[in-house]
Amino acid sequence: MCCVASWAGATGWEIEVTANVLEGYDLIGDVHGCGATLAVLLERLGYHLKGGVYRHPRRKVVFLGDLIDRGPRIRLAVSIAKRMVEEGEAYIVLGNHEINALSYTQKAPPGLEREWLRPHTPRHNRIIKETLDQYHDHPQEWDDALSWFASLPLCLDIDGIRVVHACWDHARVDRLRELNPDTCIDAEFLVRASIPDTEEFDILERLTRGGAIKLPQGVVIHSGDGFSRRTFRTHFWAQDPITWGDVVFQPDNLPQGLEGRPLSGEEKASLSYYGPDEPPLFIGHYWCEGIPALPAPNIACLDYSAVKFGRLVAYRHSFASYAKTGRLDADNFIWVPVPRDANARLTPREMEFD
Ligand SMILES: [Mn+2]
């Protein structure tokens, strides 16, 4: 590229000095508190700890959100990512779990008739429990983590790639940029987003939780994570979907007979759509299982359920090789498995922790 200088040194040897040109991004899916596994993955990707921060001479990381909740080393996951972002070694977008944490810890303004922006219901308490437990004796660190979350964007469009936690919906991304050009959510946005039927709620819901369709009256999916759901998650890359089965995107199968149910006009109109000719898009969120695969030639989902003993997955995106083929390549997935047996898990070589 442009940054190569050479000169004949005093000894007559040609010396070449190459400035660090960015070769590409390593996109990393939902960590959910698997902090030690994150360190293993970074080391596998060639990052080294320097001054307490994982760095790579030619690459940067993009985290897809959902660092917190559920896993055994949430503080480690947050501190690794936060330091990398603060040192310019990484970018990150917010996941629904970070947004949950912000609204769970924020008092509701007068008039909302609830104490907290996100009510402390048994379900909400359970989702954030591990995080609150692990930060319990580190209140300042938790405050710092929350302030940091509040400063992060919802989506990124950088160097020819796009990044969002769950769904890139053009109309909603455009509207978000009109409201908040940096796509961060300020205190006012967060308050409005906690009220269903607001535009802010709708934007946040679609970008960080994705699309969903309501199941028929009385039908419930009991998920492996212990939660019951009355909706199913939809994807946004089917070119002409006809049935529910054409758009379902979640680990749980649809209940008997519903795969073939035709999408109503209203359901179809509610779907987002990301076309095959658009820039490569990276998402997390969807609890995929098995060997990582590309759902579309220009879309990679990197959430492979690390915290449910799946894999912590990265996509190694390089500008030069992408420019040659114009498509993503499943050979660029790099992962670390998380076995159920804690003693069988890999440990990082450079990161020390208790
Ligand atoms: Mn998520």
XYZ file of C-alpha atoms and ligand atoms in Angstrom:
355
model
C 0.000 0.000 0.000
C 1.139 3.575 0.449
C 3.132 3.327 3.638
C 6.313 1.547 2.601
C 9.559 3.473 2.816
C 12.960 2.140 1.894
C 16.397 3.624 1.962
C 19.991 2.503 1.859
C 21.309 2.498 5.399
C 24.848 3.324 6.460
C 25.824 -0.288 6.014
C 24.485 -0.298 2.481
C 21.724 -2.790 3.348
C 18.303 -2.022 1.961
C 16.029 -1.584 4.931
C 12.304 -1.720 4.435
C 10.000 -0.186 6.996
C 6.359 -1.125 6.659
C 3.804 0.786 8.649
C 1.022 -1.323 10.087
C -1.611 -1.419 7.380
C -4.963 -2.845 8.431
C -5.395 -6.209 6.733
C -8.922 -6.902 7.979
C -11.231 -7.547 10.911
C -11.763 -10.533 13.160
C -15.438 -10.519 14.054
C -16.340 -12.283 17.280
C -19.819 -13.515 18.240
C -21.683 -13.496 21.549
C -19.215 -14.139 24.391
C -21.804 -14.238 27.222
C -19.236 -14.319 29.986
C -16.925 -16.946 28.473
C -13.960 -14.673 29.225
C -11.263 -17.362 29.329
C -12.498 -18.827 26.039
C -12.387 -15.335 24.535
C -8.718 -15.035 25.517
C -8.026 -18.456 23.963
C -9.782 -17.393 20.744
C -7.821 -14.117 20.554
C -4.544 -15.998 21.034
C -5.577 -18.493 18.351
C -6.212 -15.517 16.045
C -2.655 -14.276 16.670
C -3.375 -11.509 19.183
C -0.830 -10.993 21.962
C -1.125 -9.277 25.314
C 0.866 -6.045 25.362
C 0.362 -3.640 28.221
C -2.660 -5.650 29.387
C -4.403 -5.424 25.990
C -4.729 -8.047 23.247
C -3.289 -6.585 20.049
C -2.513 -7.720 16.523
C -0.046 -5.871 14.301
C -2.301 -5.877 11.218
C -5.812 -6.670 12.399
C -8.613 -5.440 14.643
C -11.496 -7.176 16.335
C -15.180 -6.341 16.028
C -17.317 -7.680 18.872
C -20.944 -8.352 17.951
C -22.386 -7.611 21.410
C -23.719 -9.733 24.291
C -20.495 -9.897 26.275
C -22.381 -10.282 29.556
C -24.856 -12.606 31.331
C -24.945 -16.352 31.838
C -21.247 -17.340 31.682
C -18.575 -17.934 34.333
C -16.197 -15.018 33.617
C -18.288 -12.009 32.695
C -15.922 -9.427 34.215
C -13.004 -10.915 32.286
C -14.989 -10.838 29.028
C -15.937 -7.202 29.561
C -12.464 -6.097 30.611
C -10.766 -7.788 27.632
C -13.181 -6.180 25.155
C -13.332 -2.792 26.885
C -9.558 -2.417 26.987
C -9.240 -3.411 23.336
C -11.901 -0.898 22.294
C -10.407 1.885 24.429
C -6.955 1.230 22.943
C -8.274 1.263 19.370
C -7.648 -2.478 18.883
C -11.351 -3.327 18.538
C -14.843 -2.075 17.770
C -18.046 -3.319 19.317
C -21.800 -2.988 18.848
C -24.322 -3.319 21.662
C -26.191 -6.573 22.186
C -29.638 -6.874 23.706
C -28.073 -8.044 26.980
C -26.019 -4.865 27.408
C -29.122 -2.811 26.659
C -31.063 -4.892 29.186
C -28.396 -4.130 31.789
C -28.591 -0.398 31.069
C -32.357 -0.243 31.451
C -32.431 -2.699 34.376
C -30.123 -0.410 36.390
C -31.802 2.856 35.364
C -34.565 4.366 37.519
C -37.700 5.124 35.534
C -38.613 8.810 35.280
C -41.798 9.989 37.032
C -44.912 9.162 35.035
C -43.823 5.730 33.865
C -45.438 4.067 36.880
C -42.623 1.627 37.495
C -39.460 1.841 39.522
C -36.903 0.750 36.910
C -36.848 1.223 33.138
C -36.672 -2.555 32.833
C -38.938 -3.949 35.529
C -37.307 -6.329 37.997
C -39.543 -9.282 37.139
C -38.441 -12.847 37.977
C -37.591 -13.417 34.310
C -35.511 -10.234 34.017
C -33.833 -10.914 37.380
C -32.853 -14.339 36.198
C -31.354 -13.116 32.917
C -29.012 -10.630 34.631
C -28.342 -12.626 37.818
C -24.888 -13.982 36.934
C -23.696 -10.547 35.898
C -24.886 -8.851 39.092
C -23.443 -11.680 41.222
C -20.035 -11.492 39.585
C -19.823 -7.702 39.882
C -21.291 -7.703 43.394
C -17.972 -7.056 45.125
C -16.774 -4.728 42.355
C -19.380 -1.931 42.237
C -17.061 0.657 40.696
C -16.091 -1.754 37.927
C -19.802 -2.399 37.247
C -20.502 1.342 37.082
C -17.614 1.726 34.641
C -18.935 -1.150 32.530
C -22.410 0.431 32.392
C -20.998 3.848 31.414
C -19.013 2.133 28.713
C -22.077 0.253 27.373
C -23.932 3.577 27.240
C -21.250 4.968 24.921
C -21.382 2.163 22.324
C -23.081 2.171 18.917
C -25.888 -0.110 17.760
C -24.422 -0.714 14.334
C -21.280 -0.172 12.291
C -20.641 0.377 8.606
C -16.855 0.387 8.264
C -14.366 -0.501 5.521
C -16.994 -2.249 3.419
C -18.555 -4.383 6.140
C -21.695 -3.978 8.233
C -22.189 -5.108 11.808
C -25.266 -5.274 14.021
C -26.210 -7.605 16.848
C -29.323 -9.206 15.332
C -30.843 -7.618 12.218
C -29.789 -5.001 9.676
C -33.088 -3.387 8.771
C -32.492 -0.573 6.295
C -35.436 1.647 7.184
C -34.749 1.390 10.914
C -30.979 1.916 10.559
C -31.653 5.008 8.441
C -34.129 6.373 10.966
C -31.758 5.670 13.867
C -29.034 7.616 12.053
C -31.414 10.550 11.666
C -32.213 10.474 15.378
C -28.677 9.713 16.595
C -26.031 9.950 13.859
C -23.469 7.975 15.895
C -26.128 5.208 16.414
C -25.480 5.332 20.171
C -28.450 5.336 22.534
C -28.503 8.248 24.932
C -30.516 8.380 28.173
C -33.563 9.868 26.463
C -33.537 7.218 23.735
C -33.307 4.487 26.380
C -36.312 5.859 28.269
C -38.423 6.074 25.120
C -37.265 2.611 24.029
C -38.632 1.174 27.272
C -42.160 2.146 26.201
C -43.700 -0.257 23.664
C -45.210 1.428 20.576
C -42.504 4.097 20.438
C -40.264 4.343 17.392
C -37.225 3.908 19.642
C -38.610 0.639 21.033
C -39.215 -0.627 17.519
C -35.699 0.276 16.314
C -33.958 -1.255 19.318
C -36.096 -4.374 19.171
C -35.417 -5.076 15.516
C -31.692 -4.250 15.488
C -30.747 -6.073 18.689
C -33.386 -8.800 18.968
C -34.351 -9.310 15.331
C -37.730 -10.007 13.811
C -40.281 -12.341 15.340
C -43.669 -13.751 14.418
C -46.388 -14.545 16.966
C -47.310 -18.189 17.391
C -51.011 -19.080 17.184
C -53.105 -18.544 20.308
C -52.242 -21.126 22.964
C -49.061 -22.407 21.255
C -45.848 -22.066 23.304
C -42.272 -23.122 22.565
C -40.420 -24.385 25.643
C -36.778 -23.612 24.818
C -33.714 -25.481 25.986
C -32.702 -22.396 28.003
C -35.716 -22.861 30.284
C -37.721 -19.935 28.901
C -41.123 -20.250 27.241
C -41.763 -18.283 24.077
C -44.950 -17.280 22.273
C -43.097 -16.017 19.194
C -40.426 -17.446 16.918
C -37.367 -15.674 15.571
C -37.236 -14.857 11.881
C -34.332 -14.143 9.575
C -34.085 -11.509 6.888
C -32.380 -13.013 3.859
C -35.090 -15.127 2.219
C -35.718 -13.624 -1.225
C -39.330 -14.683 -1.603
C -40.475 -16.483 1.541
C -43.811 -18.279 1.391
C -44.053 -20.225 4.660
C -43.059 -19.823 8.301
C -40.439 -22.512 7.661
C -38.795 -20.233 5.052
C -37.973 -17.569 7.649
C -37.610 -19.365 11.019
C -34.114 -18.899 12.509
C -33.642 -20.314 15.998
C -32.445 -23.550 17.610
C -35.979 -24.710 18.510
C -38.079 -26.304 15.795
C -41.497 -24.862 15.153
C -44.252 -26.920 16.769
C -45.721 -29.704 14.666
C -47.210 -28.630 11.366
C -46.330 -24.946 11.559
C -43.271 -25.103 9.217
C -45.574 -25.164 6.214
C -47.954 -22.489 7.420
C -48.167 -19.672 4.844
C -46.923 -16.237 5.874
C -49.835 -13.816 6.026
C -49.546 -10.582 4.076
C -49.048 -8.715 7.317
C -46.341 -11.091 8.532
C -44.535 -10.863 5.217
C -44.674 -7.077 5.278
C -43.183 -7.063 8.779
C -40.045 -8.952 7.697
C -36.754 -7.136 7.141
C -34.801 -7.948 3.987
C -31.064 -7.855 3.288
C -30.240 -8.616 -0.344
C -27.418 -10.771 -1.728
C -25.686 -7.840 -3.466
C -25.226 -5.780 -0.323
C -21.973 -5.472 1.666
C -21.003 -8.391 3.906
C -22.976 -8.333 7.130
C -22.006 -9.861 10.475
C -24.531 -10.691 13.183
C -24.639 -12.653 16.446
C -27.651 -13.317 18.680
C -29.324 -16.413 17.214
C -27.902 -19.305 19.312
C -26.795 -21.306 16.289
C -25.554 -24.836 16.837
C -23.098 -27.199 15.166
C -20.340 -26.395 12.696
C -20.416 -22.738 11.627
C -21.914 -22.187 8.198
C -22.981 -19.157 6.145
C -26.751 -18.616 5.987
C -26.288 -16.400 2.897
C -23.233 -15.654 0.710
C -22.891 -12.182 2.273
C -24.117 -12.839 5.831
C -22.312 -14.563 8.694
C -23.921 -15.287 12.053
C -21.246 -15.807 14.689
C -23.311 -16.819 17.729
C -22.724 -20.557 18.181
C -23.918 -20.846 21.773
C -20.499 -20.715 23.456
C -22.106 -20.410 26.875
C -24.336 -23.433 26.212
C -21.238 -25.596 25.540
C -21.125 -24.803 21.846
C -18.366 -22.799 20.172
C -17.024 -19.273 20.497
C -16.745 -18.294 16.842
C -14.831 -15.652 14.909
C -14.860 -14.789 11.219
C -11.473 -13.758 9.861
C -12.347 -11.132 7.263
C -9.520 -9.916 5.041
C -10.095 -7.031 2.639
C -7.804 -8.422 -0.083
C -9.276 -11.919 -0.282
C -12.838 -10.591 -0.106
C -12.081 -8.194 -2.962
C -11.012 -11.163 -5.118
C -14.113 -13.308 -4.623
C -16.800 -10.844 -3.558
C -18.254 -13.398 -1.163
C -17.757 -14.651 2.339
C -16.103 -18.043 2.786
C -16.919 -20.615 5.461
C -13.207 -21.481 5.596
C -12.699 -18.177 7.418
C -14.568 -19.313 10.537
C -12.219 -19.893 13.464
C -13.546 -21.192 16.744
C -12.833 -22.518 20.199
C -15.098 -25.296 21.510
C -16.489 -25.021 25.033
C -16.801 -28.547 26.463
C -19.266 -29.193 29.258
C -16.428 -30.444 31.485
C -14.667 -27.290 32.734
C -11.393 -29.222 33.140
C -11.427 -30.123 29.448
C -11.590 -26.479 28.333
C -8.606 -24.749 26.780
C -6.977 -22.011 28.833
C -5.206 -18.934 27.534
C -1.428 -18.839 27.722
C -0.989 -15.117 28.102
C -3.933 -14.047 30.249
C -3.754 -14.769 33.956
C -6.868 -14.907 36.071
C -7.994 -16.356 39.371
Mn -28.418 -11.432 21.801
